[in-house]
XYZ file of C-alpha atoms in Angstrom:
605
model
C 64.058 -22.931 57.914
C 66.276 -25.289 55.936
C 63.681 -27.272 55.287
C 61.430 -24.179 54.110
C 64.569 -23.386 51.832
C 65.098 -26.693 50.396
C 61.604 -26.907 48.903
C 61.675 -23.354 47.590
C 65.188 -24.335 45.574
C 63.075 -27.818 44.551
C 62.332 -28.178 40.844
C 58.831 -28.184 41.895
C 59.395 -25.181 43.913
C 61.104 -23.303 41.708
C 58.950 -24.128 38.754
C 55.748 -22.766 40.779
C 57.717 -19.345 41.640
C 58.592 -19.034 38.216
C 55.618 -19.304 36.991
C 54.024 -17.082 39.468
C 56.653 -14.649 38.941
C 56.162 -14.499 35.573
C 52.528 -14.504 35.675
C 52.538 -10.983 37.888
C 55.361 -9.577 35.499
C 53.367 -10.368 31.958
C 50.529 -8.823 33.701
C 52.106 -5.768 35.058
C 53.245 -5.345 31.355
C 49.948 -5.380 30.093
C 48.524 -2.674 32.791
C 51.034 -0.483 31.433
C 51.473 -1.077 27.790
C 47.887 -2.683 26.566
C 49.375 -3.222 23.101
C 45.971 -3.096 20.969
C 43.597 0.236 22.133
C 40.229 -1.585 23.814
C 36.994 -1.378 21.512
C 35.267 0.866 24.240
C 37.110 2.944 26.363
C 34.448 1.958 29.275
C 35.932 -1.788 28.769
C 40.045 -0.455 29.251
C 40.949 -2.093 32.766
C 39.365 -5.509 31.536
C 40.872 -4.827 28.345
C 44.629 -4.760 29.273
C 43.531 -7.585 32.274
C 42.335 -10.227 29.300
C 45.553 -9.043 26.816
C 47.572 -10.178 29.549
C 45.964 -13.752 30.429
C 46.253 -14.390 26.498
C 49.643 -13.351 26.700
C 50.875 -15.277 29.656
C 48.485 -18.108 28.323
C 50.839 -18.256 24.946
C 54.035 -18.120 26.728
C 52.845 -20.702 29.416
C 54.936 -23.497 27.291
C 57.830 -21.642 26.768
C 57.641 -20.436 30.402
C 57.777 -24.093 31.884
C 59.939 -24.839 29.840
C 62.357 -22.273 31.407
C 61.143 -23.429 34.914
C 62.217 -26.951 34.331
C 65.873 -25.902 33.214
C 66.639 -23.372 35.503
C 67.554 -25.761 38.572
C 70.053 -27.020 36.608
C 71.884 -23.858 36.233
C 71.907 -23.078 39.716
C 74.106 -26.000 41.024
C 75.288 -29.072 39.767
C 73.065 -31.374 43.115
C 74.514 -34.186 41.812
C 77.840 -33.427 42.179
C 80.305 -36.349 43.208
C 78.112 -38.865 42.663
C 78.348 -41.322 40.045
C 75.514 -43.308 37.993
C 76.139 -45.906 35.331
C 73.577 -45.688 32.296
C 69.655 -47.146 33.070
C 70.448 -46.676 36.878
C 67.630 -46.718 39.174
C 69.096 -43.963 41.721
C 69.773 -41.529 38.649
C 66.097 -41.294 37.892
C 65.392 -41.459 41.798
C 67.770 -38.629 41.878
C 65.688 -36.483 39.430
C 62.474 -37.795 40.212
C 61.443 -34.247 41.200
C 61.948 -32.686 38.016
C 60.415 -35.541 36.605
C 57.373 -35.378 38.569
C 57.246 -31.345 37.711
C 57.347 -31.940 33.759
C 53.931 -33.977 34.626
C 52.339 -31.562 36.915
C 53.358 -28.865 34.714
C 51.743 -31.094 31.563
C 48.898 -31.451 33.296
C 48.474 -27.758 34.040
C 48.994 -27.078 30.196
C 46.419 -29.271 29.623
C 43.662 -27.672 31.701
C 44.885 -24.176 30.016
C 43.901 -25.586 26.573
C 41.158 -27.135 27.299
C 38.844 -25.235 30.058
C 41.021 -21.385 30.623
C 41.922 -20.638 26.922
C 38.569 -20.868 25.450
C 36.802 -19.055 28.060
C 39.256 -15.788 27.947
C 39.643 -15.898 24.678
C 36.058 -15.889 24.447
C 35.718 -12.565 26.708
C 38.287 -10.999 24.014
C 35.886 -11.527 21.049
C 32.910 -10.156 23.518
C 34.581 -6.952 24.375
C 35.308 -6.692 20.133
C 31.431 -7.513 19.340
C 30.294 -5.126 22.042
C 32.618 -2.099 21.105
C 31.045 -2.534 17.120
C 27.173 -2.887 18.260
C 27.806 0.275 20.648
C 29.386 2.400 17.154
C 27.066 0.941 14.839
C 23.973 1.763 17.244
C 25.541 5.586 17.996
C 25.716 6.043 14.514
C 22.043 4.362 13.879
C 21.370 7.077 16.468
C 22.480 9.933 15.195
C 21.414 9.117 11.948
C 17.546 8.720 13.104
C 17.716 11.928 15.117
C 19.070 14.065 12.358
C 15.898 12.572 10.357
C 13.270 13.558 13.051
C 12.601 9.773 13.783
C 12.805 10.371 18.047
C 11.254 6.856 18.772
C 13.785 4.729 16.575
C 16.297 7.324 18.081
C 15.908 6.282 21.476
C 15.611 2.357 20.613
C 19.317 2.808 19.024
C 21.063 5.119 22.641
C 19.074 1.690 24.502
C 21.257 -0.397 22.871
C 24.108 1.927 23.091
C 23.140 2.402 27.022
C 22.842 -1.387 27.583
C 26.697 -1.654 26.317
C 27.971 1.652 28.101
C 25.639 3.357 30.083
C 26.139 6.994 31.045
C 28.757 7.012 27.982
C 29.872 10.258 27.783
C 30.017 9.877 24.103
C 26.862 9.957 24.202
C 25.890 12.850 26.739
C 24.152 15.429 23.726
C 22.548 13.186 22.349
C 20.870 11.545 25.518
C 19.966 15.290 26.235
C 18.533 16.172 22.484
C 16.355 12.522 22.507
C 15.414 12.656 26.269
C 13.749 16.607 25.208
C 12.091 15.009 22.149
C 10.558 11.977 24.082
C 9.095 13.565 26.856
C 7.818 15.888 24.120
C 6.416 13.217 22.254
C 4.155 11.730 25.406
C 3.135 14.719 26.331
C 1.099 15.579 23.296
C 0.499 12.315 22.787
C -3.740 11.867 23.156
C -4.983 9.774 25.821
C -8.582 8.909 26.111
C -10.974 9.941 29.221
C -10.607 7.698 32.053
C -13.864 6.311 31.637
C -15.902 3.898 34.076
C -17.241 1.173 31.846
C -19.095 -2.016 34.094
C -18.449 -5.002 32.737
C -20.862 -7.281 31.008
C -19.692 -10.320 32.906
C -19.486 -9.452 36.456
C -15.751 -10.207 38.297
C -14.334 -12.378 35.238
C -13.010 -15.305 34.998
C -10.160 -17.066 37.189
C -7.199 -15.796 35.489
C -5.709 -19.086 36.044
C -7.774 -21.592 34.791
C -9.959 -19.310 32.497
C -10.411 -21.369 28.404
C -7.934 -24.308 28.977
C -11.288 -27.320 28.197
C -9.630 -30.046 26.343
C -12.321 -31.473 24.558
C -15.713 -29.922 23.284
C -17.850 -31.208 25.929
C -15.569 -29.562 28.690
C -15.811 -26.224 26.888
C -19.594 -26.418 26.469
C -20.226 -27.204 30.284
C -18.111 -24.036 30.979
C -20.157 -22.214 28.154
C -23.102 -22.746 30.080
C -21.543 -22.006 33.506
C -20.457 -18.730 32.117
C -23.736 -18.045 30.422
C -25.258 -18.627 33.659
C -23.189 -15.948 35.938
C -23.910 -13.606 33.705
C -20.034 -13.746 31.784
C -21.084 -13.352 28.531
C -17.922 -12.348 26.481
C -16.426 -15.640 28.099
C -19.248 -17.714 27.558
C -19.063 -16.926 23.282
C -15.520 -17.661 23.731
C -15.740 -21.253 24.987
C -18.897 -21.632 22.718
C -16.490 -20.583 20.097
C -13.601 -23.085 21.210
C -15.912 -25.858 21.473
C -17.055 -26.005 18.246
C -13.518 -25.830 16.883
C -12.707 -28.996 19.080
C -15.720 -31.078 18.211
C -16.047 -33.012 15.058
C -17.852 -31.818 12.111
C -21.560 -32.540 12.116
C -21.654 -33.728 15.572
C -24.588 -32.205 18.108
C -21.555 -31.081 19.756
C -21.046 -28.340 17.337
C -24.862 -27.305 16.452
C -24.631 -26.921 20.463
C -22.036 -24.575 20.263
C -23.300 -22.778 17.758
C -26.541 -22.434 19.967
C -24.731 -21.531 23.075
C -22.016 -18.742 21.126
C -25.729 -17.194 19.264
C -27.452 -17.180 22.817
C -23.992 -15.448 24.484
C -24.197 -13.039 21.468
C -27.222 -11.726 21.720
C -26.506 -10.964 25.672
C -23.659 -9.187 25.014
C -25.840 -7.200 22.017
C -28.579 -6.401 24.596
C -25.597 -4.636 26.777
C -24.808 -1.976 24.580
C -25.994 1.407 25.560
C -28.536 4.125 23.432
C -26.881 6.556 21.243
C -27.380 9.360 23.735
C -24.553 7.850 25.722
C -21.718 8.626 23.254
C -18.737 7.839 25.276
C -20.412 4.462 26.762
C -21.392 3.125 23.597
C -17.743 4.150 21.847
C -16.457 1.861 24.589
C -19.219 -0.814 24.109
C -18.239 -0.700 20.298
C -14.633 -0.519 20.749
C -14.681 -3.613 23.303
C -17.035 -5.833 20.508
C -14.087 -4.792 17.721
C -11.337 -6.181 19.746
C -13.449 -9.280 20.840
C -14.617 -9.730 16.938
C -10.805 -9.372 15.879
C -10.155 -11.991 18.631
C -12.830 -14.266 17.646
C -11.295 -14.060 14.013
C -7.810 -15.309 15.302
C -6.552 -11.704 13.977
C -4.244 -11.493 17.516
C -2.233 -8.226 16.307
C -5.645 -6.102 15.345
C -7.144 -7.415 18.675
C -4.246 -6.631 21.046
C -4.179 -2.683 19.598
C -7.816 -2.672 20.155
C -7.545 -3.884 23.609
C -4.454 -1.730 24.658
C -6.670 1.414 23.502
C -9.449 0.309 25.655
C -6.870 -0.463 28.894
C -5.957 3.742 28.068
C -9.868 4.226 28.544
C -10.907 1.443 31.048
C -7.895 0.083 32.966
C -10.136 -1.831 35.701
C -12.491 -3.480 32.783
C -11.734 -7.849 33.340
C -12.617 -8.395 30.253
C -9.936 -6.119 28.122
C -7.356 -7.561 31.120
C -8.416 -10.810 30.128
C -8.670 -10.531 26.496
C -5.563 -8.293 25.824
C -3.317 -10.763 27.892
C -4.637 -13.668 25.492
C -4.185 -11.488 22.528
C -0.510 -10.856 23.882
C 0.449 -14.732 24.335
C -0.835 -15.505 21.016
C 0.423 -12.999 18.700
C 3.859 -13.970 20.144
C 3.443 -17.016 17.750
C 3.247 -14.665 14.561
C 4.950 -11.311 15.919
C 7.139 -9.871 18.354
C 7.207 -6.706 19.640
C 10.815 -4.808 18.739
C 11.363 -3.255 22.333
C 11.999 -6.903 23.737
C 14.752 -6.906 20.708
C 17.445 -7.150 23.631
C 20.501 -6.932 21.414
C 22.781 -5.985 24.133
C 22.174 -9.418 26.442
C 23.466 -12.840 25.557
C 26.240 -13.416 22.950
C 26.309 -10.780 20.446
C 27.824 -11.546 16.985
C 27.914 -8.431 14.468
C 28.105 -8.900 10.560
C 27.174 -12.879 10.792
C 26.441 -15.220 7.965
C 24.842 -18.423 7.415
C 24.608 -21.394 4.937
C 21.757 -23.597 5.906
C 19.802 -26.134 3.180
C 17.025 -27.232 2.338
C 15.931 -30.252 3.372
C 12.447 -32.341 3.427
C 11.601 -34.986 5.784
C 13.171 -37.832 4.130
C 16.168 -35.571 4.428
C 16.681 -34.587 0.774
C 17.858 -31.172 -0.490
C 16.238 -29.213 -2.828
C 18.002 -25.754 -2.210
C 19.994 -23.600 0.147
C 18.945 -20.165 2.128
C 21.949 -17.813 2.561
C 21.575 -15.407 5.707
C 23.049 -12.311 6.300
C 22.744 -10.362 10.076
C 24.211 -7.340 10.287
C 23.932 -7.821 14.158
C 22.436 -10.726 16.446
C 22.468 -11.173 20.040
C 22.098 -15.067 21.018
C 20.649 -16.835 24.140
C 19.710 -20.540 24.897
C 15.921 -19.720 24.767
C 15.894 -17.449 21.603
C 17.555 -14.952 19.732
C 17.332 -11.015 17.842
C 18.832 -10.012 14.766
C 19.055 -6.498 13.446
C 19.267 -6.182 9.493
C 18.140 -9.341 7.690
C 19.124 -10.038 4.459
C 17.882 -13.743 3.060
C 18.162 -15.089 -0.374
C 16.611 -18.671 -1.487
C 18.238 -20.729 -4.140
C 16.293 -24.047 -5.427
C 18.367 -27.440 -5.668
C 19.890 -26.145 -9.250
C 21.671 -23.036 -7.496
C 19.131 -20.298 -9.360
C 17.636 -17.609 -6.770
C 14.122 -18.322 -6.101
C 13.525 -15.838 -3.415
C 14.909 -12.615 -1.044
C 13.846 -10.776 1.660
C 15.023 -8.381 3.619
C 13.882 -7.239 7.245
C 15.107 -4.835 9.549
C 14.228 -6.999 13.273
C 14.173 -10.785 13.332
C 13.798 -12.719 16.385
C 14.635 -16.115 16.431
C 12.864 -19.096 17.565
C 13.215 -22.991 18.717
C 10.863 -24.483 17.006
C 9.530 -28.610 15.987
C 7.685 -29.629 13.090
C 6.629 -32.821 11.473
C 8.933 -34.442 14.432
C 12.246 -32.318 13.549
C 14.026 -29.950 15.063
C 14.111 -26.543 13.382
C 14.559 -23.099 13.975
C 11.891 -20.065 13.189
C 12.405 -16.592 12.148
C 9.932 -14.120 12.779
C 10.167 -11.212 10.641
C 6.973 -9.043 11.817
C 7.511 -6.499 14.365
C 5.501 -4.221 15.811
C 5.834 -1.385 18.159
C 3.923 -2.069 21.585
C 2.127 1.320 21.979
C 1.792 2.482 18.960
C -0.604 0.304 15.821
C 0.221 2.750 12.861
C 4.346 1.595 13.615
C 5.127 -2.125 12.579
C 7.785 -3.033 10.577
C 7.473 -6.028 7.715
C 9.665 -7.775 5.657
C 10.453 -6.669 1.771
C 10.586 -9.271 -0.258
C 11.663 -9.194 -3.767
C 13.428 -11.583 -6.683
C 11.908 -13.691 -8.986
C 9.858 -16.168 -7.007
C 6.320 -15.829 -6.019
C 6.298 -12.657 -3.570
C 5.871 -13.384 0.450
C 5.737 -17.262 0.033
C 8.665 -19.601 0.216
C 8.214 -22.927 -1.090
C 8.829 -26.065 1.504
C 9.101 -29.583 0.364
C 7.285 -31.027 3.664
C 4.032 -31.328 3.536
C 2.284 -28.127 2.251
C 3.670 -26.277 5.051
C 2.508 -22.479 4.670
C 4.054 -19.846 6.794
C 2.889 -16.691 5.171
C 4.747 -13.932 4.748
C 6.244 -12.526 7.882
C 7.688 -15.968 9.057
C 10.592 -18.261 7.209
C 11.591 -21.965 8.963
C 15.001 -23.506 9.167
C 16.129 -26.695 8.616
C 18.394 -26.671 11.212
C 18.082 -27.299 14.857
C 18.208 -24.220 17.005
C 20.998 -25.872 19.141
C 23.314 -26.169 15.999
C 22.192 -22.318 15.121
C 23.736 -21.189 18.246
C 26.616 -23.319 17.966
C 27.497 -21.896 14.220
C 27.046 -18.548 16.111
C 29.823 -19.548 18.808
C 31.641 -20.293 15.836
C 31.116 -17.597 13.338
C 32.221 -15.822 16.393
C 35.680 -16.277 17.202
C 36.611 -19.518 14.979
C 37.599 -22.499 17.112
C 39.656 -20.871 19.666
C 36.479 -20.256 22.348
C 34.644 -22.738 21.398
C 35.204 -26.264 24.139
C 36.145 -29.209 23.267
C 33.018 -31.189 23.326
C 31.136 -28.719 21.463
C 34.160 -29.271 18.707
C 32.925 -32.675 18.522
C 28.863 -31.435 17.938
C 30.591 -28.894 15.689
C 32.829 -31.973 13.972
C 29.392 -33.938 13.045
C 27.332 -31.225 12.518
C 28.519 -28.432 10.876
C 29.365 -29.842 7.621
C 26.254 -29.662 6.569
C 25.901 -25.866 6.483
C 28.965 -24.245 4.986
C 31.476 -25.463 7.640
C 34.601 -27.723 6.690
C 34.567 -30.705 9.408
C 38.215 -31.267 9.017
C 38.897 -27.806 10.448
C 37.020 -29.456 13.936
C 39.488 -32.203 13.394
C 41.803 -30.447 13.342
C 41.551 -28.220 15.915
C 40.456 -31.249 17.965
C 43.759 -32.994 17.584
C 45.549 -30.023 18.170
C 43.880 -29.558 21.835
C 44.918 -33.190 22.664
C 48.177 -33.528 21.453
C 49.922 -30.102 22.455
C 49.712 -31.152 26.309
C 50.241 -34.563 25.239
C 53.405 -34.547 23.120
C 54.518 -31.461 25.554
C 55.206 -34.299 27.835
C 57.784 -35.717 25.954
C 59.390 -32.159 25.103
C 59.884 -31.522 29.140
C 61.652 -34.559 29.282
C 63.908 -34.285 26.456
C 64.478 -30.574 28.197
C 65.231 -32.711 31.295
C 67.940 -34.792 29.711
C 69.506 -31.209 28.011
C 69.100 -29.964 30.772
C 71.609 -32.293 32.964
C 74.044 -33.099 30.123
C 74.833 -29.101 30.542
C 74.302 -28.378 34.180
C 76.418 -26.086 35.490
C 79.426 -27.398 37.145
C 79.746 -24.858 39.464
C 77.472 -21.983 41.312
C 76.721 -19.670 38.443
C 75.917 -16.339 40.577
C 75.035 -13.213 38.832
C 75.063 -15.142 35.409
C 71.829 -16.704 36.220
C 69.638 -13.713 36.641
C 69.955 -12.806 32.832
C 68.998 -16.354 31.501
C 65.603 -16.025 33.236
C 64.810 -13.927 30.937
C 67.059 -15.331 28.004
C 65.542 -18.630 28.146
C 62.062 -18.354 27.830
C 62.524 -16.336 24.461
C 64.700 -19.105 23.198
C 61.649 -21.936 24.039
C 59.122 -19.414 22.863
C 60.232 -19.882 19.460
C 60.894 -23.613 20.357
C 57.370 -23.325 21.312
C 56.342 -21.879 17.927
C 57.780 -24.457 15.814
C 56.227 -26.830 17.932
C 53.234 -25.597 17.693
C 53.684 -25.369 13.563
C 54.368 -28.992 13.488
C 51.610 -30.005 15.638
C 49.257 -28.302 13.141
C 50.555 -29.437 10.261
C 50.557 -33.071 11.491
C 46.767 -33.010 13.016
C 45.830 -31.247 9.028
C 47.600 -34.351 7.898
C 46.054 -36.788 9.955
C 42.453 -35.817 10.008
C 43.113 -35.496 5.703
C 44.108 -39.060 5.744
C 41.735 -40.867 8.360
C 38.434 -40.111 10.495
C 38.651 -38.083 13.664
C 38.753 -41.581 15.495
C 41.421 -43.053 14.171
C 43.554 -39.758 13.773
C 43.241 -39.190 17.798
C 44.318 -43.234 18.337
C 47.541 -42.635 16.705
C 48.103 -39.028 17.987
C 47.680 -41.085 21.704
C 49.720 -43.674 20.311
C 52.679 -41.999 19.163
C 52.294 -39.347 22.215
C 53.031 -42.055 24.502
C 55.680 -43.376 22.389
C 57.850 -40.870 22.099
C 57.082 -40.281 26.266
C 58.801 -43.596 26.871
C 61.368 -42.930 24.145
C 62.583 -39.354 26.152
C 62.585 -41.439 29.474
C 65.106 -43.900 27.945
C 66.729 -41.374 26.550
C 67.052 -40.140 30.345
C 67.630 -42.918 31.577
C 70.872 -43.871 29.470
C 72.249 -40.303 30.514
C 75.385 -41.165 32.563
C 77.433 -39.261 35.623
């Protein structure tokens, strides 16, 4: 039991109560008194949970400080005993609180570098969330009052992915869930018609047009031909004599084999007595012809009529998957626009140049998103704005679109990242929505200095890689507080080229390594005041008051610390590189550690 007691009354034991203690009080505050009303009410227990780690996270210093002087005001333990200055047995003697200034340095360490960033990071989530959910219930509203039931519902999706079953939002889930049903009710839906194939089971599903040279796609030409697979058959025939070279026999064989695969599928069509079969048969040759003509978004409304009219026909399964997978390189379809998943960012701008491959500028593209949701494989936007400025700062260009998704993407060997601007509503063909483009350039073209590149007019490229995108994102964000401290680095070298002030990295940089460094020294100097005014005798009562007395006095310690740190990293980084700024912020951090040990050590009984 002694024992028990004398490692509770430790330095080390008293600094781990205390800062337990203090921990549970800050966040019994915060359950009571949130401070700041939450962005959603839904979000109000995490809320006042993530006010109070931020709170407890900024008085940490000032709280260990506290914790390292308080067993000095309960009773002078050295009592009786004298020590001369530099004496070995004085610093054995407060070796404990010694070894606590390091733990608790070490502690304030991992807080800055791995805790901080990742709560205050669930802060600016909660605040991006609670102004997609209002700016989507208004969107909401505002569609339904204007008869517009479809773009209604998209808008209470993104609302429900944020809060479902708001109650906010109870009469107007009622008025849109009416309206919907409504709507597919009287929508018209073709006869369920059976329609045999023209090519008997269809292709393996798996391994169906993947030849990689000409010859490969002819020999499966013919095999198709053969079992009777016409529609496949063409295709290869088709594919083939885009892979051989001009002129060859490979290509007059193509041609051959796609006329001969032709004229099958022409001899399959039925008479015009048979109205509904030859609709079909007509229908099914428009989507293949759109196909055949690389127009993917024609072909895959085509096809998705026909899987309405013929949902076991192979041949629309096959060819409305391939349309699918390749209009995803020109469009996107605006119900995958998943705006509540990932990292959402709300009102977010962007500087990004132009550069060609040699890495010159000749320009700069401004972005504007009035929403964005971000994710390691890609990216949506909602309410594009984009204007283009040529290398002499004159407008060139603007568009504006009202989805964007956005895209990883390498060209000509560089990294760069692609916004699609076309998108189109999966069910229904007449729906799509385009970008406007206006201002004094050449309408739906942007010029790039790479090579002739041409993107037409519902896609615009990037030069900048999509990692960096995502990582201005983080930023634009919540500033440098979330982000970690190697992406700070990236963000150091990076960012400078697209609106971002590297110093500000530096900065911020510094300021993660020397707070828990230089903090050091502070608990040690707190040491030495600390014994040169213990008490000299049991304090009783007296010492409940100063818990609470002395961390306000070190939080404004803390504070000017803190002002001084900053203002000697802005110094530092203004005067050197990163490098050399972070040498002498190590250098003189350890210098004025040993300084505050001798300091210590010449203390005296």
């Amino acid at each position: 039991m002694k024992l028990k007691k004398e490692a509770l009354l430790s330095p080390s034991g008293i600094f781990t109560c205390y800062i337990l203690a203090s921990f549970l009080i800050v966040m019994g505050f915060r359950l009571i008194f949130p401070g700041e009303p939450p962005p959603l009410a839904r979000f109000s227990r995490s809320w006042r949970l993530i006010q109070g780690i931020l709170n407890w996270l900024d008085l940490f210093p000032a709280l260990a400080m506290s914790a390292i002087v308080v067993p000095f005001g309960l009773s002078n333990t050295l009592d009786g005993r004298h020590f001369p200055s530099f004496s070995p047995q004085f610093l054995n003697a407060l070796k404990g609180s010694i070894g606590t200034a390091i733990g608790a340095t070490a502690v304030y360490g991992l807080l800055c570098f791995l805790i901080y960033p990742v709560v205050w990071e669930q802060e600016v989530d909660m605040r991006s969330r609670g102004r997609l959910f209002s700016e989507s219930n208004a969107r909401a509203r505002s569609q339904a009052a204007a008869g517009n039931w479809t773009e209604a519902a998209r808008f209470l999706g993104v609302c429900e992915g944020i809060w479902p079953d708001s109650p906010d939002l109870a009469d107007l889930r009622t008025v849109i869930s009416v309206e919907m049903d409504e709507y597919r009710f009287n929508r018209p839906k073709g006869p369920e018609a059976a329609f045999p194939p023209s090519d008997g089971q269809g292709a393996d599903m798996e391994n169906r047009w993947t030849p990689v040279n000409a010859a490969e796609a002819l020999a499966q030409a013919e095999a198709a031909f053969q079992e009777g697979r016409y529609y496949d058959a063409h295709w290869l025939a088709t594919l083939a004599g885009r892979l051989a070279r001009e002129g060859s026999m490979e290509t007059v064989e193509a041609a051959r084999t796609a006329s001969r695969a032709w004229n099958a599928i022409a001899s399959l069509a039925p008479n015009s007595r048979e109205t509904q079969a030859l609709r079909l048969f007509r229908l099914k040759n428009a989507g293949y012809e759109a196909m055949i003509a690389q127009d993917w978004i024609r072909g895959y409304y085509l096809f998705k009529e026909l899987e309405t009219l013929t949902p076991n026909d192979p041949d629309m399964i096959k060819f409305l998957q391939e349309c699918e997978q390749s209009l995803e390189e020109i469009a996107f379809f605006v119900e995958e626009s998943e705006l509540t998943l990932g990292e959402i960012l709300s009102e977010a701008v962007f500087s990004i140049p132009r550069q060609t491959s040699a890495g010159m500028s000749y320009g700069r593209m401004i972005l504007q998103i009035q929403s964005l949701a971000t994710s390691l494989d890609y990216s949506y936007g909602m309410g594009l704005d984009l204007l283009v400025f040529d290398k002499d700062g004159e407008l060139e260009n603007r568009l504006e679109a009202q989805y964007v998704k956005i895209l990883p993407r390498t060209l000509g060997g560089r990294k760069r990242t692609l916004l699609l601007l076309q998108a189109l509503d999966r069910e229904n063909g007449d729906r799509r929505w385009e970008p406007v483009w206006g201002g004094p350039g050449q309408p739906g073209s942007i010029r790039y200095d790479d090579g002739g590149v041409d993107l037409g007019n519902t896609q615009v490229m990037l030069d900048i890689p999509y990692e960096d995108f995502l990582l201005s994102t983080l930023v634009r964000r919540g500033g440098v507080d979330n982000v970690f401290i190697g992406d700070l680095f990236t963000a150091e070298k990076t960012l400078g080229a697209y609106g971002y002030v590297p110093q500000v990295f530096a900065a911020e940089i510094l300021s993660r390594f020397a707070e828990p460094s230089y903090f050091l020294a502070l608990l040690i100097l707190i040491i030495t005041i600390g014994w040169r005014y213990r008490a000299v005798r049991r304090p009783r009562y007296l010492i409940i008051p100063m818990l609470f007395i002395l961390p306000v006095i070190f939080a404004e310690v803390i504070r000017i610390y803190r002002a001084t740190m900053s203002i000697l990293g802005i110094s530092l980084v203004l005067s050197l590189s990163l490098v050399p700024a972070l040498i002498v912020t190590f250098a003189g951090a350890f210098l004025l550690f040993i300084l505050s040990l001798i300091d210590l050590a010449y203390q005296h009984e």
